XYZ file of C-alpha atoms in Angstrom:
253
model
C 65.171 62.890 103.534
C 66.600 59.939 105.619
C 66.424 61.447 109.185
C 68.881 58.662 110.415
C 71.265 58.581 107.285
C 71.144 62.837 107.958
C 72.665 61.804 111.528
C 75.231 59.245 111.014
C 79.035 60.905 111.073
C 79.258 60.756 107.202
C 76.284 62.804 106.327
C 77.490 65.427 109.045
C 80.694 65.563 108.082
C 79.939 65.687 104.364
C 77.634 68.607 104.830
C 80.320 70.559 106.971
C 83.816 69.253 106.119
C 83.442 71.837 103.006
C 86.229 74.063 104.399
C 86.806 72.735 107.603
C 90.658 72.925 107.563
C 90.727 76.373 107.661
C 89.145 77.063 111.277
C 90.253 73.400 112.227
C 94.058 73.821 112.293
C 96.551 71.552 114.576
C 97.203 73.295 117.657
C 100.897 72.533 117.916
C 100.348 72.083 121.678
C 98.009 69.590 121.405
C 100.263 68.274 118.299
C 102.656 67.284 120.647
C 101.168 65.641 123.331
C 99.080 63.385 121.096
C 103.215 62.368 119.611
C 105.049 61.437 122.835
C 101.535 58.916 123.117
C 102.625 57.435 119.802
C 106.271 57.681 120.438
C 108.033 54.843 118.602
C 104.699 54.429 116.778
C 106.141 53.019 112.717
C 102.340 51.876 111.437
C 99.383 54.037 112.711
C 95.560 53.726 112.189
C 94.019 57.163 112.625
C 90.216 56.289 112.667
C 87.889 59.045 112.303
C 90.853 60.916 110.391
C 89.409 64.269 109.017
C 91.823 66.116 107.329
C 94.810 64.296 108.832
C 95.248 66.913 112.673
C 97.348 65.628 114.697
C 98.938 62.944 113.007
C 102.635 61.657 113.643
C 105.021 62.921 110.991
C 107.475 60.156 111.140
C 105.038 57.216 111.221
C 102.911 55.391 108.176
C 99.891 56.630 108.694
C 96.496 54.623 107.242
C 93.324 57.262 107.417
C 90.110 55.859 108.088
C 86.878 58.317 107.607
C 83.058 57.381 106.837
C 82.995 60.855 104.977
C 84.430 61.368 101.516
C 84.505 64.992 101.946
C 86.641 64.382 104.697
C 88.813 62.234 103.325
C 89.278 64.305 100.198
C 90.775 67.097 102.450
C 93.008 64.608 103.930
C 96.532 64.841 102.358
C 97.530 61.211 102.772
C 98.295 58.502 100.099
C 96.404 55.655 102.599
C 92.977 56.192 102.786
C 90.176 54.277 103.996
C 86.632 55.052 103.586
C 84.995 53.106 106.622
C 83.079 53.469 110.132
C 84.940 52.875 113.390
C 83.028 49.424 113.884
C 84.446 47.719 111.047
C 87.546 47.965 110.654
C 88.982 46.204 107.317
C 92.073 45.547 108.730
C 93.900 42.323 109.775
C 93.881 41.999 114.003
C 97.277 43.308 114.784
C 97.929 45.414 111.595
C 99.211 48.347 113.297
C 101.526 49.870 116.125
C 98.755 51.581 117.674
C 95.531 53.238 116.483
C 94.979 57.384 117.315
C 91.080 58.482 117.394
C 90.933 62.587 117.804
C 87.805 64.275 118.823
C 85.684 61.113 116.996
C 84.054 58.459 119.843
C 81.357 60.892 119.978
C 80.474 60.347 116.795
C 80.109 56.713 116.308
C 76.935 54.875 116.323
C 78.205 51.783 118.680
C 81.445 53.081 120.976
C 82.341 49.903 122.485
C 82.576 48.345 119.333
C 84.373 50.738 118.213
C 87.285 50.874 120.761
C 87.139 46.851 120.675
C 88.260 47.491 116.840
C 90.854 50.216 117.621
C 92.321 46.869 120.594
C 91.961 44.369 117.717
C 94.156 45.836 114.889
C 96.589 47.692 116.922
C 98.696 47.240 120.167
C 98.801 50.521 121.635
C 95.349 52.852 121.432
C 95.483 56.829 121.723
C 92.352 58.791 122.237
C 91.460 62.052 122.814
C 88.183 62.751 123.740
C 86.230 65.393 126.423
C 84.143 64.141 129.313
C 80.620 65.801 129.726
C 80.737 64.653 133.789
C 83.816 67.446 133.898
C 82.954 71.040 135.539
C 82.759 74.194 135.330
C 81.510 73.993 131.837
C 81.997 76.724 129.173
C 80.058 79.728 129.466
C 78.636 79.138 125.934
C 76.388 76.489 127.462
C 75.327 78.058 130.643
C 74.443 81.125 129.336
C 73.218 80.874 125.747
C 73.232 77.607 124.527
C 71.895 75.261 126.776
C 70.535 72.948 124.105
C 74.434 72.560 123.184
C 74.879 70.975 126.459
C 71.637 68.258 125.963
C 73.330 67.308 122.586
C 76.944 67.080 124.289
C 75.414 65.144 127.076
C 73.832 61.964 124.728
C 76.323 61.714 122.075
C 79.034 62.342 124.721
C 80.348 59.177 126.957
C 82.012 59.900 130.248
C 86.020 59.834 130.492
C 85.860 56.897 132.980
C 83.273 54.788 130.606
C 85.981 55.308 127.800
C 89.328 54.347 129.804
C 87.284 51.542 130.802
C 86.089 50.187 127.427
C 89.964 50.655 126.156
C 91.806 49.098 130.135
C 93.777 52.673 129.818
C 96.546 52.921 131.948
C 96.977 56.631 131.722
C 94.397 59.777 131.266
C 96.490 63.297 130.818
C 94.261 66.413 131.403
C 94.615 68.970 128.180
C 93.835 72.728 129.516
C 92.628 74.673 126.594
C 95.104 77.339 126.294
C 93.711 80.760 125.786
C 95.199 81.005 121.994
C 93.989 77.113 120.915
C 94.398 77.294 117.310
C 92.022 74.336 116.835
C 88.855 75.944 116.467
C 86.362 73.150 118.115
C 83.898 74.008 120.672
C 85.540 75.127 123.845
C 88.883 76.606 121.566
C 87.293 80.130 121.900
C 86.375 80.756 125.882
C 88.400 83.972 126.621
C 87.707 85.094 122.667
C 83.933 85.313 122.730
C 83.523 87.515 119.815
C 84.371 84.351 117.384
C 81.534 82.472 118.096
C 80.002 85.483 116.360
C 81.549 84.350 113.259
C 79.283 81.727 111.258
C 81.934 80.038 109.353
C 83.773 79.123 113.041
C 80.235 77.657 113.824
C 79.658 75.782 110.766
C 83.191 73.885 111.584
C 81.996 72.446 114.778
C 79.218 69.377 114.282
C 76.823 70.505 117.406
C 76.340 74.240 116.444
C 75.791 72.364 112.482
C 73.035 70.081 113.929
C 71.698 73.178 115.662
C 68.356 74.888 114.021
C 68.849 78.326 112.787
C 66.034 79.256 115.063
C 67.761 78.149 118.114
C 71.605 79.261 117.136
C 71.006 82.634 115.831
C 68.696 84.601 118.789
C 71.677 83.139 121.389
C 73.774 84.568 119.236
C 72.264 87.596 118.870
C 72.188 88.199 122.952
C 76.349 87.098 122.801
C 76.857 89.879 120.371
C 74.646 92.380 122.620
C 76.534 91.661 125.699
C 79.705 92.020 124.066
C 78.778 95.512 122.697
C 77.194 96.288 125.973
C 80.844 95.077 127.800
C 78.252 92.963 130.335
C 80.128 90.122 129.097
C 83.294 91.486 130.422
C 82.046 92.060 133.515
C 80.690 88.552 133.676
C 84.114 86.879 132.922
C 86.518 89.182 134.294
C 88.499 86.178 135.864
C 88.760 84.214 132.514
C 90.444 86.962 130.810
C 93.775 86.613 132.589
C 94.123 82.945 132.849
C 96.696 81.654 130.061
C 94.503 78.253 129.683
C 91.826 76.362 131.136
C 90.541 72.949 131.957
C 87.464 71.782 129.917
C 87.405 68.103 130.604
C 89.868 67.049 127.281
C 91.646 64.589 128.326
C 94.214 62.236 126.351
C 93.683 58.325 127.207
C 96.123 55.460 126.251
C 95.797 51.831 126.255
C 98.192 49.284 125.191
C 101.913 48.716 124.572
């Protein structure tokens, strides 16, 4: 097999997009925040589209995804099979540009968020920032090789507003109830990262070895049945949301 060709966003995502809108599902929360950014948006570029989350109902939407198993999942009429770094769009060809959970992926960022500046006027991107603490449990405690994958394909918040000249950064809290199941959505509902089908839907538990993912899990489920989780996390169990580093970054007009 092509080790690099297994690593680029397309072969991920075509090994575990199979299914992925059913644990992936817009958390209506989220939903709106990422809308009053592209407020008065008519023409939007959503680069790194998936199955469509999180985009504006009342706009034109153009999806752009490197995966075709993505894109097949993706209920549009305009779709675009291409990487964020080339862009086969005229400069200016859009209101603004939307990138969800997807500058992690690609292979050269800055490029990247110079194409999202060059074919639209306003930029929207939601991203996390591995610099933020406390961190989730999940990585402390279990999964600490989570955290050295997170931490190279990962660029900091500030590197990001930088690269795009955003004029604002809004902090998203997870909310305890986050009905978008990606990495952090389950801290105060341990018991689903149990569940291998919500671990197949995220791409760092996917690029995760069997032989590393399963004994971790294994000492999750024993602490749960033991309650010594519980006891651990007493104070996360009555907070209503919490802060994870996800933060939503605009640029542009």
């Amino acid at each position: 097999m092509d080790t690099a060709a297994a690593d680029r966003p397309s072969a991920i995502y075509d090994r575990i997009g199979i299914g992925y809108s059913d644990i992936r599902r817009p958390d209506p929360r989220l939903h709106a925040l990422i809308g009053q950014a592209l407020e008065g948006a008519r023409t939007v570029v959503n680069v790194g589209a998936g199955t469509g989350s999180y985009e504006p109902e009342d706009a034109d939407v153009t999806a752009v995804d490197p995966s075709r198993v993505m894109l097949g999942q993706h209920p549009g009429v305009r779709k675009v099979k291409a990487g964020a770094e080339a862009l086969p769009f005229a400069d200016g060809s859009f209101d603004a540009a939307m990138a969800v959970m997807t500058v992690h992926h690609w292979p050269d960022l800055h490029r990247g968020l110079g194409e999202l500046r060059r074919v639209a006027r306003r930029q929207v991107v939601f991203t996390w920032d591995p610099t933020h603490r406390p961190e989730l449990w999940l990585l402390e405690e279990y999964l600490p090789e989570i955290r050295e994958m997170d931490r190279a394909r990962f660029t900091s918040v500030a590197e990001v507003a930088d690269a795009l000249d955003a004029h604002t950064v809004t902090p998203f809290p997870i909310p305890h109830d986050f009905t978008d199941g990606f990495q952090c959505a389950h801290w105060r509902r341990p018991e689903c990262y149990l569940d291998p089908v919500v671990r197949q839907a995220g791409s760092t538990f996917a690029q995760l070895p069997p032989s590393v993912v399963e004994p971790a899990i294994a000492r999750l489920r024993a602490d749960l049945d033991s309650g010594s989780w519980h006891r651990r996390h007493a104070d996360l169990l009555g907070r209503q949301s919490m802060d994870y580093g996800y933060r939503l970054l605009v640029a542009g007009g």
